[in-house]
mmCIF file with all atom_site columns, C-alpha atoms and ligand atoms in Angstrom:
data_model
loop_
_atom_site.group_PDB
_atom_site.id
_atom_site.type_symbol
_atom_site.label_atom_id
_atom_site.label_alt_id
_atom_site.label_comp_id
_atom_site.label_asym_id
_atom_site.label_entity_id
_atom_site.label_seq_id
_atom_site.pdbx_PDB_ins_code
_atom_site.Cartn_x
_atom_site.Cartn_y
_atom_site.Cartn_z
_atom_site.occupancy
_atom_site.B_iso_or_equiv
_atom_site.pdbx_formal_charge
_atom_site.auth_seq_id
_atom_site.auth_comp_id
_atom_site.auth_asym_id
_atom_site.auth_atom_id
_atom_site.pdbx_PDB_model_num
ATOM   1   C  CA  . MET E 1 1   ? 0.000   0.000  0.000   1.00 0.00 ? 1   MET E CA  1
ATOM   2   C  CA  . ALA E 1 2   ? 1.381   3.364  -1.037  1.00 0.00 ? 2   ALA E CA  1
ATOM   3   C  CA  . LYS E 1 3   ? 0.151   6.773  0.031   1.00 0.00 ? 3   LYS E CA  1
ATOM   4   C  CA  . GLY E 1 4   ? 0.317   9.955  -1.963  1.00 0.00 ? 4   GLY E CA  1
ATOM   5   C  CA  . SER E 1 5   ? -0.853  13.527 -1.930  1.00 0.00 ? 5   SER E CA  1
ATOM   6   C  CA  . CYS E 1 6   ? -0.606  16.834 -3.712  1.00 0.00 ? 6   CYS E CA  1
ATOM   7   C  CA  . ASP E 1 7   ? 1.504   19.588 -2.200  1.00 0.00 ? 7   ASP E CA  1
ATOM   8   C  CA  . CYS E 1 8   ? -1.351  21.142 -0.195  1.00 0.00 ? 8   CYS E CA  1
ATOM   9   C  CA  . SER E 1 9   ? -3.058  17.830 0.741   1.00 0.00 ? 9   SER E CA  1
ATOM   10  C  CA  . ALA E 1 10  ? -6.394  18.810 -0.837  1.00 0.00 ? 10  ALA E CA  1
ATOM   11  C  CA  . VAL E 1 11  ? -5.900  15.577 -2.791  1.00 0.00 ? 11  VAL E CA  1
ATOM   12  C  CA  . SER E 1 12  ? -4.650  12.521 -0.935  1.00 0.00 ? 12  SER E CA  1
ATOM   13  C  CA  . PHE E 1 13  ? -5.036  8.843  -1.656  1.00 0.00 ? 13  PHE E CA  1
ATOM   14  C  CA  . GLU E 1 14  ? -3.914  5.319  -0.940  1.00 0.00 ? 14  GLU E CA  1
ATOM   15  C  CA  . VAL E 1 15  ? -3.217  2.762  -3.631  1.00 0.00 ? 15  VAL E CA  1
ATOM   16  C  CA  . SER E 1 16  ? -2.379  -0.934 -3.645  1.00 0.00 ? 16  SER E CA  1
ATOM   17  C  CA  . GLY E 1 17  ? -1.027  -3.075 -6.466  1.00 0.00 ? 17  GLY E CA  1
ATOM   18  C  CA  . LEU E 1 18  ? 1.163   -0.355 -7.942  1.00 0.00 ? 18  LEU E CA  1
ATOM   19  C  CA  . GLY E 1 19  ? 3.442   -1.344 -10.806 1.00 0.00 ? 19  GLY E CA  1
ATOM   20  C  CA  . ALA E 1 20  ? 7.150   -1.449 -9.934  1.00 0.00 ? 20  ALA E CA  1
ATOM   21  C  CA  . GLU E 1 21  ? 8.451   0.552  -12.865 1.00 0.00 ? 21  GLU E CA  1
ATOM   22  C  CA  . VAL E 1 22  ? 8.091   4.215  -13.654 1.00 0.00 ? 22  VAL E CA  1
ATOM   23  C  CA  . THR E 1 23  ? 7.505   5.424  -17.203 1.00 0.00 ? 23  THR E CA  1
ATOM   24  C  CA  . ILE E 1 24  ? 8.972   8.805  -18.101 1.00 0.00 ? 24  ILE E CA  1
ATOM   25  C  CA  . CYS E 1 25  ? 7.056   10.590 -20.865 1.00 0.00 ? 25  CYS E CA  1
ATOM   26  C  CA  . HIS E 1 26  ? 8.791   13.299 -22.880 1.00 0.00 ? 26  HIS E CA  1
ATOM   27  C  CA  . CYS E 1 27  ? 5.817   14.338 -25.043 1.00 0.00 ? 27  CYS E CA  1
ATOM   28  C  CA  . GLY E 1 28  ? 4.876   17.980 -25.494 1.00 0.00 ? 28  GLY E CA  1
ATOM   29  C  CA  . GLN E 1 29  ? 1.645   17.655 -23.543 1.00 0.00 ? 29  GLN E CA  1
ATOM   30  C  CA  . CYS E 1 30  ? 3.406   16.135 -20.524 1.00 0.00 ? 30  CYS E CA  1
ATOM   31  C  CA  . ARG E 1 31  ? 6.092   18.803 -20.769 1.00 0.00 ? 31  ARG E CA  1
ATOM   32  C  CA  . ARG E 1 32  ? 3.550   21.612 -20.701 1.00 0.00 ? 32  ARG E CA  1
ATOM   33  C  CA  . THR E 1 33  ? 1.213   20.234 -18.043 1.00 0.00 ? 33  THR E CA  1
ATOM   34  C  CA  . SER E 1 34  ? 4.012   19.224 -15.656 1.00 0.00 ? 34  SER E CA  1
ATOM   35  C  CA  . GLY E 1 35  ? 6.636   21.823 -16.541 1.00 0.00 ? 35  GLY E CA  1
ATOM   36  C  CA  . HIS E 1 36  ? 9.153   19.102 -17.552 1.00 0.00 ? 36  HIS E CA  1
ATOM   37  C  CA  . GLN E 1 37  ? 9.072   15.393 -18.410 1.00 0.00 ? 37  GLN E CA  1
ATOM   38  C  CA  . TRP E 1 38  ? 6.219   13.607 -16.646 1.00 0.00 ? 38  TRP E CA  1
ATOM   39  C  CA  . ALA E 1 39  ? 6.716   10.391 -14.719 1.00 0.00 ? 39  ALA E CA  1
ATOM   40  C  CA  . SER E 1 40  ? 3.940   7.910  -14.090 1.00 0.00 ? 40  SER E CA  1
ATOM   41  C  CA  . ILE E 1 41  ? 3.255   4.573  -12.504 1.00 0.00 ? 41  ILE E CA  1
ATOM   42  C  CA  . HIS E 1 42  ? 0.395   2.267  -13.407 1.00 0.00 ? 42  HIS E CA  1
ATOM   43  C  CA  . ALA E 1 43  ? -2.412  1.066  -11.143 1.00 0.00 ? 43  ALA E CA  1
ATOM   44  C  CA  . SER E 1 44  ? -5.966  -0.205 -11.397 1.00 0.00 ? 44  SER E CA  1
ATOM   45  C  CA  . PHE E 1 45  ? -8.368  2.636  -10.719 1.00 0.00 ? 45  PHE E CA  1
ATOM   46  C  CA  . ASP E 1 46  ? -10.419 0.436  -8.388  1.00 0.00 ? 46  ASP E CA  1
ATOM   47  C  CA  . LYS E 1 47  ? -7.311  0.034  -6.186  1.00 0.00 ? 47  LYS E CA  1
ATOM   48  C  CA  . VAL E 1 48  ? -7.170  3.784  -5.522  1.00 0.00 ? 48  VAL E CA  1
ATOM   49  C  CA  . VAL E 1 49  ? -8.927  5.075  -2.409  1.00 0.00 ? 49  VAL E CA  1
ATOM   50  C  CA  . PHE E 1 50  ? -9.186  8.849  -2.140  1.00 0.00 ? 50  PHE E CA  1
ATOM   51  C  CA  . THR E 1 51  ? -8.839  10.003 1.454   1.00 0.00 ? 51  THR E CA  1
ATOM   52  C  CA  . ASN E 1 52  ? -9.329  13.590 0.281   1.00 0.00 ? 52  ASN E CA  1
ATOM   53  C  CA  . GLU E 1 53  ? -10.474 14.567 -3.203  1.00 0.00 ? 53  GLU E CA  1
ATOM   54  C  CA  . GLN E 1 54  ? -11.699 18.055 -2.438  1.00 0.00 ? 54  GLN E CA  1
ATOM   55  C  CA  . GLY E 1 55  ? -9.003  19.588 -4.662  1.00 0.00 ? 55  GLY E CA  1
ATOM   56  C  CA  . LEU E 1 56  ? -9.155  17.037 -7.469  1.00 0.00 ? 56  LEU E CA  1
ATOM   57  C  CA  . THR E 1 57  ? -10.020 18.406 -10.902 1.00 0.00 ? 57  THR E CA  1
ATOM   58  C  CA  . TRP E 1 58  ? -9.830  16.664 -14.275 1.00 0.00 ? 58  TRP E CA  1
ATOM   59  C  CA  . TYR E 1 59  ? -8.598  18.400 -17.407 1.00 0.00 ? 59  TYR E CA  1
ATOM   60  C  CA  . LYS E 1 60  ? -9.759  16.835 -20.672 1.00 0.00 ? 60  LYS E CA  1
ATOM   61  C  CA  . SER E 1 61  ? -6.363  16.821 -22.387 1.00 0.00 ? 61  SER E CA  1
ATOM   62  C  CA  . SER E 1 62  ? -7.432  15.000 -25.549 1.00 0.00 ? 62  SER E CA  1
ATOM   63  C  CA  . ALA E 1 63  ? -10.376 13.204 -27.124 1.00 0.00 ? 63  ALA E CA  1
ATOM   64  C  CA  . PHE E 1 64  ? -9.267  10.006 -25.376 1.00 0.00 ? 64  PHE E CA  1
ATOM   65  C  CA  . ALA E 1 65  ? -7.738  11.011 -22.035 1.00 0.00 ? 65  ALA E CA  1
ATOM   66  C  CA  . LYS E 1 66  ? -7.808  13.355 -19.063 1.00 0.00 ? 66  LYS E CA  1
ATOM   67  C  CA  . ARG E 1 67  ? -5.319  14.603 -16.497 1.00 0.00 ? 67  ARG E CA  1
ATOM   68  C  CA  . GLY E 1 68  ? -6.009  14.976 -12.795 1.00 0.00 ? 68  GLY E CA  1
ATOM   69  C  CA  . PHE E 1 69  ? -4.524  17.851 -10.854 1.00 0.00 ? 69  PHE E CA  1
ATOM   70  C  CA  . CYS E 1 70  ? -5.106  19.788 -7.643  1.00 0.00 ? 70  CYS E CA  1
ATOM   71  C  CA  . LYS E 1 71  ? -7.037  22.990 -8.210  1.00 0.00 ? 71  LYS E CA  1
ATOM   72  C  CA  . SER E 1 72  ? -5.593  24.517 -5.040  1.00 0.00 ? 72  SER E CA  1
ATOM   73  C  CA  . CYS E 1 73  ? -1.857  23.941 -5.458  1.00 0.00 ? 73  CYS E CA  1
ATOM   74  C  CA  . GLY E 1 74  ? -1.603  22.877 -9.120  1.00 0.00 ? 74  GLY E CA  1
ATOM   75  C  CA  . SER E 1 75  ? 0.159   19.555 -8.519  1.00 0.00 ? 75  SER E CA  1
ATOM   76  C  CA  . SER E 1 76  ? 0.025   17.316 -11.584 1.00 0.00 ? 76  SER E CA  1
ATOM   77  C  CA  . LEU E 1 77  ? -1.126  13.953 -10.240 1.00 0.00 ? 77  LEU E CA  1
ATOM   78  C  CA  . PHE E 1 78  ? -2.944  11.610 -12.597 1.00 0.00 ? 78  PHE E CA  1
ATOM   79  C  CA  . TYR E 1 79  ? -3.549  10.571 -16.188 1.00 0.00 ? 79  TYR E CA  1
ATOM   80  C  CA  . ARG E 1 80  ? -6.489  8.416  -17.279 1.00 0.00 ? 80  ARG E CA  1
ATOM   81  C  CA  . MET E 1 81  ? -7.592  7.106  -20.632 1.00 0.00 ? 81  MET E CA  1
ATOM   82  C  CA  . ASN E 1 82  ? -11.351 7.332  -21.102 1.00 0.00 ? 82  ASN E CA  1
ATOM   83  C  CA  . ASP E 1 83  ? -13.080 3.952  -20.972 1.00 0.00 ? 83  ASP E CA  1
ATOM   84  C  CA  . ASP E 1 84  ? -10.090 2.346  -19.290 1.00 0.00 ? 84  ASP E CA  1
ATOM   85  C  CA  . ASP E 1 85  ? -10.062 0.915  -15.791 1.00 0.00 ? 85  ASP E CA  1
ATOM   86  C  CA  . SER E 1 86  ? -6.454  1.900  -15.073 1.00 0.00 ? 86  SER E CA  1
ATOM   87  C  CA  . ILE E 1 87  ? -4.858  5.098  -13.847 1.00 0.00 ? 87  ILE E CA  1
ATOM   88  C  CA  . SER E 1 88  ? -1.360  6.536  -14.206 1.00 0.00 ? 88  SER E CA  1
ATOM   89  C  CA  . ILE E 1 89  ? -0.119  8.165  -11.024 1.00 0.00 ? 89  ILE E CA  1
ATOM   90  C  CA  . ALA E 1 90  ? 2.744   10.664 -10.727 1.00 0.00 ? 90  ALA E CA  1
ATOM   91  C  CA  . PRO E 1 91  ? 5.283   8.873  -8.487  1.00 0.00 ? 91  PRO E CA  1
ATOM   92  C  CA  . GLY E 1 92  ? 6.614   12.199 -7.261  1.00 0.00 ? 92  GLY E CA  1
ATOM   93  C  CA  . CYS E 1 93  ? 3.470   12.595 -5.138  1.00 0.00 ? 93  CYS E CA  1
ATOM   94  C  CA  . LEU E 1 94  ? 4.001   9.291  -3.314  1.00 0.00 ? 94  LEU E CA  1
ATOM   95  C  CA  . ASP E 1 95  ? 5.386   9.138  0.203   1.00 0.00 ? 95  ASP E CA  1
ATOM   96  C  CA  . GLN E 1 96  ? 9.027   8.040  0.293   1.00 0.00 ? 96  GLN E CA  1
ATOM   97  C  CA  . PRO E 1 97  ? 10.568  5.521  0.058   1.00 0.00 ? 97  PRO E CA  1
ATOM   98  C  CA  . THR E 1 98  ? 8.738   4.172  -3.001  1.00 0.00 ? 98  THR E CA  1
ATOM   99  C  CA  . GLY E 1 99  ? 11.044  1.297  -4.001  1.00 0.00 ? 99  GLY E CA  1
ATOM   100 C  CA  . LEU E 1 100 ? 10.290  2.146  -7.644  1.00 0.00 ? 100 LEU E CA  1
ATOM   101 C  CA  . THR E 1 101 ? 12.744  2.231  -10.534 1.00 0.00 ? 101 THR E CA  1
ATOM   102 C  CA  . ILE E 1 102 ? 12.608  3.821  -13.982 1.00 0.00 ? 102 ILE E CA  1
ATOM   103 C  CA  . GLY E 1 103 ? 11.366  1.247  -16.506 1.00 0.00 ? 103 GLY E CA  1
ATOM   104 C  CA  . LYS E 1 104 ? 11.315  3.168  -19.780 1.00 0.00 ? 104 LYS E CA  1
ATOM   105 C  CA  . HIS E 1 105 ? 11.213  6.494  -21.536 1.00 0.00 ? 105 HIS E CA  1
ATOM   106 C  CA  . ILE E 1 106 ? 8.420   7.146  -24.043 1.00 0.00 ? 106 ILE E CA  1
ATOM   107 C  CA  . PHE E 1 107 ? 7.840   9.808  -26.708 1.00 0.00 ? 107 PHE E CA  1
ATOM   108 C  CA  . VAL E 1 108 ? 11.582  10.351 -26.793 1.00 0.00 ? 108 VAL E CA  1
ATOM   109 C  CA  . LYS E 1 109 ? 11.167  11.889 -30.267 1.00 0.00 ? 109 LYS E CA  1
ATOM   110 C  CA  . ASP E 1 110 ? 9.377   14.842 -28.605 1.00 0.00 ? 110 ASP E CA  1
ATOM   111 C  CA  . LYS E 1 111 ? 11.970  15.346 -25.849 1.00 0.00 ? 111 LYS E CA  1
ATOM   112 C  CA  . ALA E 1 112 ? 12.877  18.960 -25.039 1.00 0.00 ? 112 ALA E CA  1
ATOM   113 C  CA  . ASP E 1 113 ? 16.301  20.123 -26.156 1.00 0.00 ? 113 ASP E CA  1
ATOM   114 C  CA  . TYR E 1 114 ? 17.670  21.280 -22.796 1.00 0.00 ? 114 TYR E CA  1
ATOM   115 C  CA  . TYR E 1 115 ? 18.399  17.909 -21.162 1.00 0.00 ? 115 TYR E CA  1
ATOM   116 C  CA  . GLU E 1 116 ? 19.773  14.468 -21.970 1.00 0.00 ? 116 GLU E CA  1
ATOM   117 C  CA  . ILE E 1 117 ? 18.445  11.107 -20.801 1.00 0.00 ? 117 ILE E CA  1
ATOM   118 C  CA  . ILE E 1 118 ? 21.263  9.716  -18.696 1.00 0.00 ? 118 ILE E CA  1
ATOM   119 C  CA  . ASP E 1 119 ? 19.903  6.460  -17.243 1.00 0.00 ? 119 ASP E CA  1
ATOM   120 C  CA  . ASP E 1 120 ? 20.007  3.080  -18.993 1.00 0.00 ? 120 ASP E CA  1
ATOM   121 C  CA  . ALA E 1 121 ? 16.243  2.500  -19.286 1.00 0.00 ? 121 ALA E CA  1
ATOM   122 C  CA  . PRO E 1 122 ? 14.923  1.747  -22.794 1.00 0.00 ? 122 PRO E CA  1
ATOM   123 C  CA  . GLN E 1 123 ? 14.065  4.773  -24.928 1.00 0.00 ? 123 GLN E CA  1
ATOM   124 C  CA  . ILE E 1 124 ? 10.999  4.439  -27.155 1.00 0.00 ? 124 ILE E CA  1
ATOM   125 C  CA  . GLU E 1 125 ? 10.288  6.895  -29.978 1.00 0.00 ? 125 GLU E CA  1
ATOM   126 C  CA  . THR E 1 126 ? 6.545   6.986  -29.314 1.00 0.00 ? 126 THR E CA  1
ATOM   127 C  CA  . TYR E 1 127 ? 5.057   4.457  -26.866 1.00 0.00 ? 127 TYR E CA  1
HETATM 128 ZN ZN1 . LIG S 2 .   ? -3.078  20.549 -3.622  1.00 0.00 ? 201 LIG S ZN1 1
HETATM 129 ZN ZN1 . LIG S 2 .   ? 3.277   12.418 -22.391 1.00 0.00 ? 202 LIG S ZN1 1
#
């Protein structure tokens, strides 16, 4: 069981059955909504229990997905495909230690020009 929250705690949750590997997405949408590359970890949505969701707001980021953030502090927290029973959770909002490792980089073709990927995880052009 992992616990996570936004910076102001207006969104907090517990989740079980988290994946072990973090995906780093370098796409333009993740760059803009997070301010940099966006990291995520996979879970089943029915394994997430919100202990506070007062700040939770969903932004419809495309025809097929939405992004969850805190409307009070702006923390970028979640990504969900419509009609999918999973959720991607930003591992940066989880309480430490997480025990997670970086599994892969996706949308590397859209990576910003001001940094290099310096770990050994696989780099995928799209996803
Ligand atoms: Zn917040
Ligand atoms: Zn992305």
